[in-house]
Coordinates of C-alpha atoms in Angstrom, one line a residue:
Chain A
M2 CA 143.0 131.9 41.6
Q3 CA 142.8 128.2 42.5
P4 CA 142.6 127.7 46.3
R5 CA 145.4 125.7 47.7
S6 CA 144.7 122.1 48.7
L7 CA 144.4 121.5 52.4
E8 CA 146.0 118.8 54.6
T9 CA 143.7 116.0 55.8
E10 CA 143.8 117.1 59.4
E11 CA 142.8 120.7 58.6
L12 CA 140.1 119.5 56.2
T13 CA 138.7 117.3 59.0
D14 CA 138.7 120.3 61.3
R15 CA 136.9 122.5 58.8
L16 CA 134.4 119.8 57.8
T17 CA 133.6 119.0 61.5
T18 CA 132.8 122.7 62.0
A19 CA 130.8 122.9 58.8
L20 CA 128.7 119.9 59.7
L21 CA 128.0 121.1 63.2
E22 CA 127.0 124.6 61.9
L23 CA 124.7 122.9 59.3
D24 CA 126.6 124.7 56.6
R25 CA 126.3 122.7 53.4
N26 CA 128.3 125.0 51.3
A27 CA 131.2 125.0 53.7
A28 CA 131.0 121.2 53.8
R29 CA 131.2 120.9 50.1
A30 CA 134.0 123.5 49.9
C31 CA 136.1 121.1 52.1
F32 CA 135.9 118.5 49.4
Q33 CA 136.6 121.0 46.6
H34 CA 139.6 122.5 48.4
G35 CA 141.1 119.2 49.1
A36 CA 143.2 117.3 46.6
L37 CA 141.5 114.0 47.4
E38 CA 139.5 111.7 45.2
P39 CA 135.9 111.2 46.4
L40 CA 136.4 107.8 48.0
A41 CA 139.6 108.9 49.7
F42 CA 137.9 112.1 51.0
S43 CA 135.0 110.1 52.3
E44 CA 137.1 107.5 54.1
T45 CA 139.7 109.8 55.5
V46 CA 138.0 113.1 56.0
L47 CA 134.2 112.7 56.1
A48 CA 134.3 109.5 58.2
A49 CA 136.9 111.1 60.6
A50 CA 134.7 114.2 61.0
L51 CA 131.7 112.0 61.9
E52 CA 133.8 110.0 64.3
R53 CA 134.9 113.1 66.1
I54 CA 131.3 114.3 66.4
G55 CA 130.2 110.8 67.7
D56 CA 133.1 110.9 70.2
R57 CA 132.0 114.3 71.4
W58 CA 128.5 113.1 71.9
E59 CA 129.8 110.2 73.9
R60 CA 131.7 112.6 76.1
G61 CA 128.5 114.7 76.6
E62 CA 129.8 117.6 74.6
L63 CA 127.3 117.4 71.8
A64 CA 123.6 116.4 71.6
L65 CA 122.0 113.7 69.5
S66 CA 120.3 116.3 67.4
Q67 CA 123.7 117.6 66.3
V68 CA 124.9 114.1 65.5
Y69 CA 121.8 113.5 63.4
M70 CA 121.8 116.8 61.6
S71 CA 125.5 116.6 60.8
G72 CA 125.0 113.1 59.6
R73 CA 122.3 114.3 57.2
I74 CA 124.5 116.9 55.7
A75 CA 127.3 114.3 55.4
E76 CA 124.9 112.0 53.6
D77 CA 123.9 114.7 51.1
L78 CA 127.6 115.5 50.5
L79 CA 128.4 111.8 50.0
D80 CA 125.5 111.4 47.6
D81 CA 126.8 114.3 45.7
I82 CA 130.4 113.4 45.4
L83 CA 130.1 109.6 45.5
P84 CA 126.7 108.3 44.6
P85 CA 126.1 104.7 45.7
Q86 CA 126.3 103.4 42.2
D87 CA 129.8 104.8 41.9
L88 CA 131.2 103.0 45.0
P89 CA 133.9 100.6 44.0
V90 CA 133.1 96.9 44.3
T91 CA 134.5 96.0 47.6
S92 CA 135.5 92.6 49.0
H93 CA 134.1 93.1 52.5
P94 CA 131.4 90.7 53.7
A95 CA 127.8 91.6 53.0
L96 CA 126.5 94.1 55.6
A97 CA 122.9 95.1 56.4
I98 CA 121.2 97.3 58.9
A99 CA 117.7 97.3 60.3
V100 CA 115.4 98.6 63.0
L101 CA 114.1 95.5 64.8
D102 CA 110.4 95.4 65.8
D103 CA 110.2 99.1 66.4
F104 CA 109.0 102.3 64.7
H105 CA 111.9 104.7 65.3
P106 CA 114.6 104.8 62.6
L107 CA 116.8 107.7 63.9
G108 CA 119.6 105.5 65.2
K109 CA 119.7 103.5 62.0
R110 CA 120.0 106.5 59.9
I111 CA 122.9 107.9 61.9
V112 CA 124.8 104.6 61.8
S113 CA 124.1 104.3 58.0
S114 CA 125.6 107.7 57.4
V115 CA 128.8 106.8 59.2
V116 CA 129.1 103.3 57.7
R117 CA 128.6 104.6 54.2
A118 CA 131.0 107.5 54.6
S119 CA 133.6 104.9 55.7
G120 CA 133.3 103.2 52.3
F121 CA 131.2 100.2 53.2
R122 CA 128.3 99.1 51.2
L123 CA 125.2 98.6 53.4
T124 CA 121.8 97.1 52.7
D125 CA 119.0 98.8 54.5
Y126 CA 116.1 96.7 55.6
G127 CA 114.2 99.6 57.2
L128 CA 111.8 98.8 60.0
I129 CA 111.3 95.0 60.2
G130 CA 110.3 92.0 62.3
V131 CA 112.4 88.9 63.0
D132 CA 110.9 86.6 60.4
D133 CA 111.2 89.0 57.5
L134 CA 114.7 90.1 58.6
V135 CA 116.0 86.5 58.6
Q136 CA 114.4 85.7 55.3
R137 CA 115.8 88.8 53.6
A138 CA 119.2 88.5 55.2
R139 CA 119.4 84.9 54.1
R140 CA 118.4 85.7 50.6
D141 CA 121.1 88.5 50.4
G142 CA 123.8 86.4 52.0
I143 CA 124.3 88.9 54.8
E144 CA 127.3 88.1 57.0
I145 CA 127.2 91.0 59.5
L146 CA 123.9 92.4 60.6
L147 CA 123.6 95.8 62.4
I148 CA 120.5 96.2 64.6
S149 CA 119.1 99.4 66.0
T150 CA 116.5 99.5 68.7
L151 CA 114.9 102.2 70.9
M152 CA 112.4 100.3 73.1
Y153 CA 113.5 97.7 75.6
P154 CA 111.1 94.9 74.4
A155 CA 112.5 95.4 70.9
A156 CA 116.1 94.9 72.3
L157 CA 114.9 91.7 73.9
R158 CA 113.8 90.4 70.5
V159 CA 117.4 90.2 69.5
R160 CA 117.5 87.0 71.5
E161 CA 115.0 85.5 69.2
L162 CA 116.9 86.8 66.2
R163 CA 120.1 85.2 67.5
V164 CA 118.4 81.8 67.7
R165 CA 117.0 82.2 64.2
L166 CA 120.3 83.2 62.8
D167 CA 122.1 80.4 64.5
R168 CA 119.6 78.0 63.0
D169 CA 119.2 79.4 59.5
M170 CA 122.4 81.4 58.9
P171 CA 125.1 80.1 61.3
G172 CA 128.1 82.4 61.4
T173 CA 126.2 85.6 60.9
R174 CA 127.6 88.3 63.2
L175 CA 125.2 90.6 65.1
V176 CA 126.0 94.1 66.1
V177 CA 123.4 95.9 68.2
G178 CA 122.9 99.5 69.4
G179 CA 120.4 102.0 70.6
A180 CA 119.1 103.4 73.9
P181 CA 118.5 100.1 75.7
F182 CA 122.1 99.0 75.1
R183 CA 123.4 102.4 76.3
L184 CA 121.4 102.3 79.5
H185 CA 122.0 98.6 80.2
P186 CA 125.7 98.1 79.3
N187 CA 125.6 94.3 79.6
L188 CA 122.4 93.8 77.7
W189 CA 124.1 93.1 74.4
R190 CA 125.7 90.0 75.9
E191 CA 122.5 88.9 77.5
V192 CA 120.7 88.9 74.2
G193 CA 123.4 87.1 72.4
A194 CA 124.9 89.8 70.2
D195 CA 128.5 89.7 69.1
A196 CA 129.2 93.3 69.7
T197 CA 127.8 96.7 70.5
S198 CA 128.8 100.3 70.2
T199 CA 127.6 103.3 72.2
T200 CA 128.2 105.6 69.2
A201 CA 127.7 105.3 65.5
A202 CA 131.3 106.1 64.8
G203 CA 132.3 103.2 67.1
V204 CA 130.7 100.8 64.7
I205 CA 133.5 101.3 62.2
P206 CA 136.3 99.8 64.2
L207 CA 133.9 97.1 65.3
L208 CA 133.1 96.2 61.7
R209 CA 136.8 96.2 60.8
R210 CA 137.5 93.8 63.7
L211 CA 134.6 91.5 62.8
I212 CA 135.7 91.5 59.1
A213 CA 139.2 90.6 60.1
E214 CA 138.1 87.8 62.4
P215 CA 136.9 84.5 60.9
S216 CA 133.3 83.9 61.9
Chain B
M11 CA 108.3 110.7 114.7
N12 CA 104.7 109.6 114.0
E13 CA 104.1 107.7 110.8
M14 CA 103.1 110.1 108.1
T15 CA 100.7 109.5 105.3
P16 CA 102.2 109.2 101.9
L17 CA 101.0 112.6 100.9
E18 CA 102.5 114.2 104.1
R19 CA 105.7 112.4 103.5
V20 CA 106.0 113.6 99.9
L21 CA 105.1 117.2 100.7
C22 CA 107.6 117.2 103.5
T23 CA 110.4 116.0 101.3
L24 CA 109.4 118.4 98.5
G25 CA 109.9 121.1 101.2
H26 CA 113.5 119.9 101.6
R27 CA 112.9 118.6 105.1
E28 CA 113.3 115.1 106.4
P29 CA 110.0 113.2 106.8
D30 CA 109.6 110.0 108.8
R31 CA 111.2 108.0 106.0
V32 CA 112.2 108.4 102.4
P33 CA 109.2 108.3 100.1
F34 CA 109.4 106.0 97.2
F35 CA 107.5 106.0 93.9
L36 CA 107.3 102.7 92.1
L37 CA 106.1 104.0 88.8
L38 CA 104.3 100.9 87.8
T39 CA 102.0 100.8 84.8
M40 CA 101.8 97.4 83.0
H41 CA 102.4 95.5 86.2
G42 CA 98.7 96.3 87.1
A43 CA 97.7 93.9 84.3
R44 CA 99.9 91.2 85.7
E45 CA 98.4 91.8 89.1
L46 CA 94.9 91.3 87.7
G47 CA 96.0 88.3 85.6
I48 CA 95.1 89.9 82.2
G49 CA 96.9 91.1 79.1
I50 CA 98.2 94.6 78.7
R51 CA 95.8 95.6 76.0
E52 CA 92.8 94.4 78.0
Y53 CA 94.1 96.1 81.1
Y54 CA 94.1 99.5 79.3
S55 CA 90.7 99.0 77.8
T56 CA 88.7 100.3 80.8
P57 CA 89.5 102.8 83.5
E58 CA 88.1 100.5 86.2
L59 CA 90.8 97.9 85.5
V60 CA 93.6 100.4 85.8
V61 CA 92.2 101.8 89.0
E62 CA 92.0 98.3 90.5
G63 CA 95.5 97.5 89.2
Q64 CA 97.0 100.6 90.8
L65 CA 95.3 100.0 94.1
R66 CA 96.5 96.4 94.3
L67 CA 100.0 97.4 93.4
R68 CA 100.1 100.0 96.1
K69 CA 98.7 97.5 98.6
R70 CA 101.3 95.0 97.7
Y71 CA 104.4 97.2 97.7
G72 CA 103.3 100.1 99.9
H73 CA 104.9 102.8 97.8
D74 CA 103.9 106.4 98.2
C75 CA 101.9 107.3 95.1
L76 CA 99.3 106.2 92.7
Y77 CA 100.2 106.6 89.0
G78 CA 97.7 107.9 86.5
F79 CA 99.9 107.3 83.5
L80 CA 98.7 104.7 81.0
Y81 CA 101.0 105.1 78.0
A82 CA 102.6 108.0 76.1
A83 CA 101.0 107.2 72.8
L84 CA 97.6 108.2 74.2
E85 CA 98.6 111.8 73.5
S86 CA 99.5 111.2 69.9
E87 CA 96.2 109.3 69.6
A88 CA 94.5 112.6 70.6
W89 CA 96.2 114.2 67.6
G90 CA 95.1 111.4 65.2
G91 CA 97.8 108.9 65.7
E92 CA 97.5 105.2 66.2
T93 CA 99.0 102.9 68.8
A94 CA 100.5 99.4 68.6
F95 CA 100.0 97.1 71.5
R96 CA 102.3 94.3 72.5
D97 CA 102.3 91.6 75.1
D98 CA 105.6 92.4 76.7
G99 CA 105.9 96.2 76.8
P100 CA 104.3 99.6 76.7
P101 CA 102.0 100.4 73.8
N102 CA 104.0 102.4 71.2
A103 CA 103.0 105.1 68.8
L104 CA 102.7 103.9 65.2
A105 CA 103.3 106.1 62.2
P106 CA 103.5 109.9 62.9
C107 CA 100.1 111.6 63.0
I108 CA 101.4 114.8 61.3
T109 CA 102.3 113.6 57.8
D110 CA 102.9 117.0 56.2
I111 CA 104.6 119.8 58.1
R112 CA 102.9 122.4 55.9
K113 CA 99.6 121.5 57.6
I114 CA 100.9 122.5 61.0
P115 CA 99.3 126.0 60.8
H116 CA 96.0 124.4 60.1
L117 CA 96.0 121.9 62.9
E118 CA 93.4 122.2 65.6
V119 CA 94.3 121.5 69.3
P120 CA 92.4 118.4 70.3
R121 CA 89.6 118.9 72.9
I122 CA 90.5 116.8 75.9
T123 CA 86.9 115.7 76.5
E124 CA 86.6 114.5 72.9
A125 CA 89.7 112.3 72.9
P126 CA 88.6 108.8 74.1
G127 CA 92.1 107.9 75.4
L128 CA 92.4 111.1 77.4
K129 CA 88.9 110.7 78.8
K130 CA 89.9 107.2 80.0
V131 CA 92.9 108.7 81.9
L132 CA 90.6 111.3 83.5
E133 CA 88.3 108.5 84.7
V134 CA 91.3 106.6 86.1
L135 CA 92.3 109.7 88.0
A136 CA 88.8 110.3 89.3
G137 CA 88.6 106.6 90.4
L138 CA 91.9 106.8 92.2
K139 CA 90.9 110.0 93.9
A140 CA 87.7 108.4 95.2
R141 CA 89.6 105.5 96.6
A142 CA 92.8 107.2 97.9
K143 CA 91.0 109.2 100.5
G144 CA 93.3 112.2 100.1
E145 CA 96.2 110.3 101.8
V146 CA 98.2 109.2 98.7
P147 CA 99.5 111.5 96.0
I148 CA 98.1 110.8 92.6
I149 CA 100.5 111.5 89.8
G150 CA 99.2 112.7 86.4
T151 CA 101.5 113.0 83.4
V152 CA 102.0 115.0 80.3
M153 CA 104.4 114.9 77.5
S154 CA 106.1 118.3 77.2
P155 CA 105.1 120.4 74.1
F156 CA 108.7 120.2 73.1
S157 CA 109.0 116.4 73.3
L158 CA 105.6 115.4 72.0
P159 CA 106.5 116.0 68.3
V160 CA 108.8 113.0 68.4
L161 CA 105.5 111.1 68.3
Q162 CA 103.6 113.6 66.2
L163 CA 106.3 113.8 63.4
G164 CA 108.9 111.1 64.1
F165 CA 112.3 111.9 65.4
E166 CA 114.0 112.8 62.2
R167 CA 111.4 115.1 60.7
Y168 CA 111.1 116.8 64.0
L169 CA 114.8 117.6 64.4
E170 CA 114.7 119.0 60.8
L171 CA 111.7 121.1 61.7
I172 CA 113.5 122.6 64.7
Y173 CA 116.6 123.5 62.8
R174 CA 115.2 124.2 59.3
E175 CA 111.7 125.4 59.7
P176 CA 111.7 127.7 62.8
E177 CA 108.4 129.4 62.0
L178 CA 106.6 126.1 61.7
F179 CA 108.4 124.8 64.8
C180 CA 107.1 127.9 66.8
E181 CA 103.6 127.3 65.6
L182 CA 103.7 123.7 66.6
M183 CA 105.0 124.7 70.1
R184 CA 102.1 127.2 70.4
L185 CA 99.6 124.5 69.6
N186 CA 101.2 121.9 71.8
T187 CA 101.5 124.3 74.7
E188 CA 97.8 124.9 74.5
F189 CA 97.1 121.2 74.5
C190 CA 99.6 120.4 77.3
V191 CA 98.2 123.1 79.6
A192 CA 94.6 122.0 79.0
W193 CA 95.6 118.3 79.4
A194 CA 97.5 118.9 82.6
N195 CA 94.8 121.1 84.2
A196 CA 92.1 118.6 83.2
Q197 CA 94.1 115.9 85.1
L198 CA 94.4 118.1 88.1
A199 CA 90.7 118.8 88.1
A200 CA 89.9 115.1 87.7
G201 CA 92.0 114.1 90.8
A202 CA 95.7 114.3 90.1
T203 CA 97.7 115.8 92.9
A204 CA 100.7 116.8 90.8
I205 CA 101.8 116.6 87.1
C206 CA 104.9 114.9 85.9
Y207 CA 106.1 116.8 82.9
F208 CA 108.1 114.4 80.7
D209 CA 110.6 116.2 78.6
P210 CA 113.3 113.8 77.4
L211 CA 114.2 115.9 74.3
S212 CA 115.4 118.7 76.6
S213 CA 118.2 116.6 78.0
P214 CA 121.5 117.9 76.6
E215 CA 122.1 114.4 75.4
M216 CA 119.3 115.0 72.9
T217 CA 119.4 118.8 72.1
P218 CA 122.3 121.1 72.9
A219 CA 122.4 122.6 76.4
S220 CA 123.1 126.0 74.7
D221 CA 119.7 125.7 72.9
Y222 CA 117.7 124.8 76.1
P223 CA 116.9 128.5 77.1
R224 CA 115.3 129.2 73.6
L225 CA 113.9 125.7 73.0
G226 CA 112.8 123.2 75.7
G227 CA 113.4 125.7 78.5
A228 CA 111.4 128.5 76.9
V229 CA 108.5 126.0 76.2
A230 CA 108.7 124.7 79.8
R231 CA 108.6 128.2 81.3
A232 CA 105.5 129.1 79.2
T233 CA 103.8 125.8 79.9
L234 CA 104.5 125.1 83.6
S235 CA 103.5 128.6 84.7
R236 CA 100.0 127.9 83.4
I237 CA 99.6 124.5 85.0
Q238 CA 97.4 125.0 88.1
G239 CA 99.2 122.6 90.4
P240 CA 102.7 121.3 91.4
T241 CA 104.9 119.8 88.6
A242 CA 107.9 117.6 88.5
T243 CA 110.0 117.5 85.3
H244 CA 111.4 114.2 84.1
L245 CA 114.1 113.7 81.5
A246 CA 113.2 110.0 81.1
S247 CA 116.7 108.6 81.4
G248 CA 118.4 111.6 79.8
R249 CA 121.2 113.3 81.7
L250 CA 120.9 116.9 83.0
G251 CA 124.3 118.2 81.8
S252 CA 124.7 121.9 82.4
I253 CA 121.0 123.0 82.3
L254 CA 120.2 122.8 86.0
D255 CA 119.9 126.5 86.6
E256 CA 117.6 126.9 83.7
V257 CA 115.5 123.9 84.7
A258 CA 115.2 125.2 88.2
G259 CA 114.0 128.5 86.7
T260 CA 111.0 126.9 84.9
G261 CA 109.0 126.6 88.2
T262 CA 109.2 122.8 88.5
A263 CA 109.5 121.4 92.0
A264 CA 111.4 118.2 91.3
L265 CA 113.5 116.5 88.6
G266 CA 113.5 112.9 87.5
V267 CA 117.2 112.0 86.9
S268 CA 119.1 109.4 85.0
S269 CA 120.7 106.3 86.5
R270 CA 123.9 107.5 84.9
E271 CA 124.0 110.6 87.1
D272 CA 126.0 110.8 90.3
L273 CA 123.3 111.3 92.9
S274 CA 125.7 112.8 95.5
A275 CA 127.0 115.3 93.1
L276 CA 123.5 116.2 92.0
K277 CA 122.3 116.6 95.5
K278 CA 125.0 119.1 96.2
S279 CA 124.4 121.1 93.0
F280 CA 120.6 121.1 93.5
S281 CA 121.2 122.6 97.0
G282 CA 117.6 122.7 97.9
R283 CA 116.3 124.3 94.6
L284 CA 114.8 121.1 93.3
A285 CA 113.9 117.8 94.8
I286 CA 115.4 114.6 93.2
L287 CA 113.3 111.8 91.8
G288 CA 115.3 108.8 90.9
N289 CA 117.5 107.1 90.0
L290 CA 117.4 103.2 90.0
N291 CA 118.3 101.7 86.6
G292 CA 114.9 100.4 85.4
L293 CA 116.5 98.2 82.6
E294 CA 119.1 96.6 84.8
M295 CA 116.4 96.1 87.4
C296 CA 115.0 93.4 85.1
G297 CA 117.9 91.2 85.9
W298 CA 118.6 92.1 89.5
S299 CA 118.5 89.6 92.3
P300 CA 116.7 90.8 95.5
E301 CA 120.1 91.3 97.1
Q302 CA 121.3 93.4 94.2
A303 CA 118.1 95.5 94.4
A304 CA 118.7 96.0 98.1
G305 CA 122.2 97.1 97.5
E306 CA 121.2 99.6 94.8
V307 CA 118.5 101.1 97.0
R308 CA 120.9 101.5 99.9
R309 CA 123.4 103.2 97.7
A310 CA 120.8 105.6 96.4
L311 CA 119.5 106.3 99.9
S312 CA 123.0 107.1 101.1
A313 CA 123.6 109.5 98.3
G314 CA 120.3 111.2 97.9
A315 CA 118.2 111.0 101.1
P316 CA 120.0 113.0 103.8
G317 CA 118.3 116.3 104.3
G318 CA 115.1 115.4 102.5
G319 CA 114.4 116.6 99.0
F320 CA 114.6 113.0 97.7
I321 CA 112.0 110.5 96.3
L322 CA 113.4 107.1 95.5
S323 CA 112.2 106.0 92.1
D324 CA 113.4 104.5 88.8
N325 CA 115.3 106.6 86.2
H326 CA 112.8 106.5 83.4
G327 CA 109.4 107.2 84.8
E328 CA 108.0 103.7 84.0
I329 CA 109.2 100.4 85.4
P330 CA 109.6 97.8 82.6
W331 CA 107.2 94.9 82.4
Q332 CA 110.1 92.5 82.7
V333 CA 111.0 93.6 86.3
P334 CA 110.0 90.7 88.5
D335 CA 107.8 91.0 91.6
R336 CA 110.6 89.8 93.9
V337 CA 112.7 92.8 92.9
L338 CA 109.9 95.2 93.6
E339 CA 109.4 93.6 96.9
A340 CA 113.1 93.9 97.7
I341 CA 113.0 97.6 96.8
S342 CA 110.0 98.2 99.0
E343 CA 111.5 96.2 102.0
T344 CA 114.8 98.0 101.7
V345 CA 113.3 101.5 101.8
R346 CA 111.2 100.5 104.8
R347 CA 114.2 99.2 106.6
W348 CA 117.0 101.6 105.7
G349 CA 115.0 104.7 104.6
R350 CA 113.9 105.9 108.0
Y351 CA 115.2 109.3 109.0
P352 CA 117.7 110.1 110.2
I353 CA 119.5 107.9 107.6
A354 CA 121.9 105.5 109.4
P355 CA 125.5 105.6 108.3
E356 CA 125.4 101.9 107.8
V357 CA 122.9 102.3 105.0
L358 CA 125.8 102.2 102.5
P359 CA 126.3 98.4 101.9
D360 CA 130.0 98.8 101.4
A361 CA 130.6 100.9 104.5

C-alpha cells in the first residue's frame, strides 16, 4: 500500500527528529512519503528542519555536535535527491564561502549545508588566505562572500579583506560568522563586514535581504 | 587583615572564605613577548624567555599567578602534529596528526620527556618555581582527553568518531587519558601548583548536556582522580548549561566560566561546591577603554566576589595579544581598589 503523503509541517517535524537521531533511513523516508519535488522538499522541508535545529542551538537547547551531525545527514540526503548538477540555474548573485586564514572548517561546512538546502548555489573556496580569496572571487564574479572564522586573529583579517574587496571588487558584500563574532557581538561591524549571523540558519534570511538590496 | 601572599589568597578563596582581597589571574601568554620586545615565535623558542616574560608581567600587573601555558598545539605536536606561528596571535595546530582513524588502536602514548615542546614547558615551570619562592601559584595546563582530539583529528572527523565509531572513540579516550595524566603529573612534579584542565568540548554548547555523564564527564572523572594535585576545569568560553552537578562531581576545585554567563546566578547555583574563575570578555577587552575595563571589573566583583570562592580572570583562559597594556593596568588597579574584602556596596558602578 502506498503511504499517504504528509503535510509540510508534519514532514518538517519528522525530518527534524530523524536528523537529530542521526537516522538516515527515517530522513530519506520523509522525502519519499511527501508529495514534493526534490527542490521543493529541500527548500521547504529540509531547510526548515535545519533552521529549527539552528534556532534550538541558539537557545541553548542543542549542542554544536548535533547541528553538525544533522547537517551531514541533510547533505547526504540532498546529494541523493538533488545532486548539485541537477540544481536549476538560478538568478541569484554568485555566492562563495571560505574559511579565512584558519585551519578549522566545521563552521563553513554547517553553513554550506544550510545554504545548499535552501536552494542556493555556493562556491566553496575551502581554507584560504586573503590574497588567494580575492583573486578567486574576482575571477568567479562573486557578489556575496560568506566568511567563517574560529580564531580571533583570523576574524581580524576580515578588515584586510574588506579593504581589498573595496579596492578590487567594489560592491561585494561580506557576511561573517564563527566563534569570535558570537563572543564579541560588535566585532563584525568593527572589521567592516556587511552582516553576521550567530547561526547557520540565520544566514538564509540575511542572504535573501542582501540579494533584494542593491549593492 | 594582613596582606596575604598570592598563594595564601588563592587557597583562601578556593576554601570559599574571603581573603584580604579578590585574587586575580591575568592569564597572559604572548604578552610576555611584547614585554621582552621580541616576536611570538622567538619568545616560545626557549624556556628562559618565557620565564622572564612571566616574571616581568607579574611584576608589572601584580596578578596572583604565574602561567605555565605556552600554546595548546604543543600537545598535538607531541602526537606528531605541526604548528603554525603567527605574529598576532597564538600558535595554531596545522593539519590533524591522526590521518586515519583505523590507526588509533596502534597509536603509542607519547613519552613526556621525549617531546621537545612538553620538555620546554617543564623547564618553564621549573624556572618559575625557582623564582617564585613558593609565594605565587604556578598554573600548569592540560587539554582534556575529550577535547584534545579536535587538534588530533580535526573537529568534523572527531564528531563523527564520537557518534559513529564508539569503539575507536573509547580507545582514543584511553590513550589520551594516559597521556593527560602523565602530562599533568609531570607538570606538578616540575613546579606547577595546580593544573587547569581545558575541556571546551564538554560545554553543552558543543556536545549535548545529556551526553556529558558518558562522554566528557566520564573522561574527566577518570582523569582528574589520577592527577596528583589540585585542578580547575575551564570550558574556554563555553557555557555550563545544566551540567554543574556532574562537573562538581569530577573532583575539580574551580570552574572557568564564559563571559555570557550570569555571574550572580552561577554564584548561587555553585553554592560553595566550586570556585569561579572568570569571566571578563577577552575579545571585547581588546577594544575597551581603561574606564570600561574598570566598570567591567567592578560589575564582576560585585556579582562574584562576596563570600570568597572567586578568582577574577578572563573567560577563555588566554588573554588575546591585541589587549592593550593600559587595559591590563586598569584591571589590575581596579581589583586593588575595589577588590578588598569585605566588598564595598559601592563597587557596582551603577549603584
